[in-house]
Each structure stands twice: as C-alpha cells, then as structure tokens.
Amino acid sequence: MARVYVKNDDKWVDVPDGSKLSALNGKCSILFACEEGVCGSCLSTIIEGAENLEPPSEKEKQTLEMFGAKPNQRLLCQTVIKGGEVKVEQ
Ligand code: FES
C-alpha cells in the first residue's frame, strides 16, 4: 500500500501500489473532473516523493504543457504511484 499526503487537507490517504492517483477522488479536497488527463482540474504540485511516481505519459505531458505546468506539477488522474510515500498540494 502506498500513501499520499494531501497538504490542502493535512491528511494521509492510502492507495494501492501501482494505482493512478485518481484513487484520491472523493477522499480529499482535490478536484477531479474528466479523469482523462484533459481538463487540468487535478493539476497539483508534487512536494516530495516524485521518485515514487511513474514518469508522465505522452498524453499527460501534452496537457501539462498546454496548462504551462511547472516541472514539479502533475495531473494526478494520470499519475501512477509505484509505492512508498508522496506529498502533494493543489
Ligand atoms: S481530472 Fe481532468 S485532467 Fe485530471
């Protein structure tokens, strides 16, 4: 089981290893809309633990570029956590 700290809510959420972080939907205040890497509503900053995430897919990279995202920002609905701990903030 992996753990995600959501700074906005000051809480930890457990998610299965290898899952997309859309698993946070409904368990924290981060907004998810399309869950397909298109709308940008889940764009968040990775505060710590980026090494525990799979790199972005081409599709995610395109959307990140479209929204002018910083290098430490990801679309959580497209981000896969390998395991361990990650800290995020929206
Ligand atoms: S929910 Fe739309 S891009 Fe993640």
mmCIF file of C-alpha atoms and ligand atoms in Angstrom:
data_model
loop_
_atom_site.group_PDB
_atom_site.id
_atom_site.type_symbol
_atom_site.label_atom_id
_atom_site.label_comp_id
_atom_site.label_asym_id
_atom_site.label_seq_id
_atom_site.Cartn_x
_atom_site.Cartn_y
_atom_site.Cartn_z
ATOM 1 C CA MET A 1 0.000 0.000 0.000
ATOM 2 C CA ALA A 2 1.260 3.457 -0.923
ATOM 3 C CA ARG A 3 0.485 6.645 0.999
ATOM 4 C CA VAL A 4 -0.272 10.116 -0.292
ATOM 5 C CA TYR A 5 -0.131 13.177 1.933
ATOM 6 C CA VAL A 6 -2.551 15.868 0.741
ATOM 7 C CA LYS A 7 -1.265 19.131 2.163
ATOM 8 C CA ASN A 8 -4.505 21.023 1.472
ATOM 9 C CA ASP A 9 -6.351 18.743 3.875
ATOM 10 C CA ASP A 10 -3.400 17.866 6.160
ATOM 11 C CA LYS A 11 -4.228 14.191 5.764
ATOM 12 C CA TRP A 12 -2.759 10.920 4.511
ATOM 13 C CA VAL A 13 -4.688 8.738 2.079
ATOM 14 C CA ASP A 14 -3.764 5.085 1.440
ATOM 15 C CA VAL A 15 -3.867 3.951 -2.189
ATOM 16 C CA PRO A 16 -2.841 0.610 -3.723
ATOM 17 C CA ASP A 17 0.702 0.334 -5.139
ATOM 18 C CA GLY A 18 0.630 0.901 -8.887
ATOM 19 C CA SER A 19 -2.638 2.827 -8.885
ATOM 20 C CA LYS A 20 -3.419 6.126 -10.540
ATOM 21 C CA LEU A 21 -3.822 8.986 -8.098
ATOM 22 C CA SER A 22 -7.384 9.421 -9.294
ATOM 23 C CA ALA A 23 -7.788 6.955 -6.405
ATOM 24 C CA LEU A 24 -7.779 10.113 -4.253
ATOM 25 C CA ASN A 25 -11.051 11.241 -5.795
ATOM 26 C CA GLY A 26 -13.644 11.651 -3.050
ATOM 27 C CA LYS A 27 -11.060 11.064 -0.312
ATOM 28 C CA CYS A 28 -9.636 14.577 -0.252
ATOM 29 C CA SER A 29 -10.449 18.075 -1.455
ATOM 30 C CA ILE A 30 -8.511 17.824 -4.729
ATOM 31 C CA LEU A 31 -10.909 18.275 -7.612
ATOM 32 C CA PHE A 32 -11.136 15.638 -10.301
ATOM 33 C CA ALA A 33 -13.363 16.217 -13.307
ATOM 34 C CA CYS A 34 -12.548 14.389 -16.561
ATOM 35 C CA GLU A 35 -10.103 11.836 -15.051
ATOM 36 C CA GLU A 36 -8.736 11.512 -18.584
ATOM 37 C CA GLY A 37 -5.849 13.962 -18.447
ATOM 38 C CA VAL A 38 -7.637 16.647 -20.428
ATOM 39 C CA CYS A 39 -9.317 19.253 -18.196
ATOM 40 C CA GLY A 40 -6.451 20.131 -15.839
ATOM 41 C CA SER A 41 -8.646 20.257 -12.720
ATOM 42 C CA CYS A 42 -6.406 17.797 -10.857
ATOM 43 C CA LEU A 43 -3.170 19.664 -11.639
ATOM 44 C CA SER A 44 -1.132 19.528 -8.432
ATOM 45 C CA THR A 45 2.360 20.101 -7.123
ATOM 46 C CA ILE A 46 4.465 17.170 -6.005
ATOM 47 C CA ILE A 47 6.112 18.374 -2.809
ATOM 48 C CA GLU A 48 8.069 15.205 -2.007
ATOM 49 C CA GLY A 49 8.414 11.665 -3.294
ATOM 50 C CA ALA A 50 8.429 12.323 -7.060
ATOM 51 C CA GLU A 51 10.832 9.384 -7.355
ATOM 52 C CA ASN A 52 7.960 7.128 -6.296
ATOM 53 C CA LEU A 53 5.890 8.126 -9.334
ATOM 54 C CA GLU A 54 5.985 6.713 -12.846
ATOM 55 C CA PRO A 55 7.065 9.357 -15.396
ATOM 56 C CA PRO A 56 4.260 11.163 -17.254
ATOM 57 C CA SER A 57 2.812 9.593 -20.389
ATOM 58 C CA GLU A 58 2.950 11.488 -23.688
ATOM 59 C CA LYS A 59 -0.707 12.410 -23.222
ATOM 60 C CA GLU A 60 -0.080 13.821 -19.746
ATOM 61 C CA LYS A 61 2.990 15.712 -20.997
ATOM 62 C CA GLN A 62 0.890 17.365 -23.708
ATOM 63 C CA THR A 63 -1.740 18.535 -21.235
ATOM 64 C CA LEU A 64 0.890 19.715 -18.723
ATOM 65 C CA GLU A 65 2.477 21.775 -21.486
ATOM 66 C CA MET A 66 -0.902 23.184 -22.532
ATOM 67 C CA PHE A 67 -1.520 24.400 -18.966
ATOM 68 C CA GLY A 68 2.003 25.780 -18.590
ATOM 69 C CA ALA A 69 2.670 23.450 -15.667
ATOM 70 C CA LYS A 70 5.893 23.651 -13.694
ATOM 71 C CA PRO A 71 8.309 20.680 -13.747
ATOM 72 C CA ASN A 72 7.117 19.590 -10.292
ATOM 73 C CA GLN A 73 3.438 19.575 -11.257
ATOM 74 C CA ARG A 74 1.430 16.551 -12.408
ATOM 75 C CA LEU A 75 -2.081 15.638 -13.408
ATOM 76 C CA LEU A 76 -2.973 13.362 -10.521
ATOM 77 C CA CYS A 77 -5.613 11.493 -12.533
ATOM 78 C CA GLN A 78 -2.835 10.332 -14.871
ATOM 79 C CA THR A 79 -0.077 9.876 -12.299
ATOM 80 C CA VAL A 80 0.785 6.332 -11.251
ATOM 81 C CA ILE A 81 2.338 5.778 -7.830
ATOM 82 C CA LYS A 82 4.795 2.892 -7.730
ATOM 83 C CA GLY A 83 4.660 2.621 -3.937
ATOM 84 C CA GLY A 84 6.003 4.397 -0.890
ATOM 85 C CA GLU A 85 5.020 7.931 0.039
ATOM 86 C CA VAL A 86 4.294 11.061 -1.947
ATOM 87 C CA LYS A 87 3.289 14.514 -0.742
ATOM 88 C CA VAL A 88 1.063 16.660 -2.958
ATOM 89 C CA GLU A 89 -0.604 20.052 -2.828
ATOM 90 C CA GLN A 90 -3.123 21.624 -5.140
HETATM 91 S S1 FES B 1 -9.290 15.251 -13.815
HETATM 92 FE FE1 FES B 1 -9.161 16.208 -15.746
HETATM 93 S S2 FES B 1 -7.020 16.271 -16.086
HETATM 94 FE FE2 FES B 1 -7.179 15.147 -14.240
#
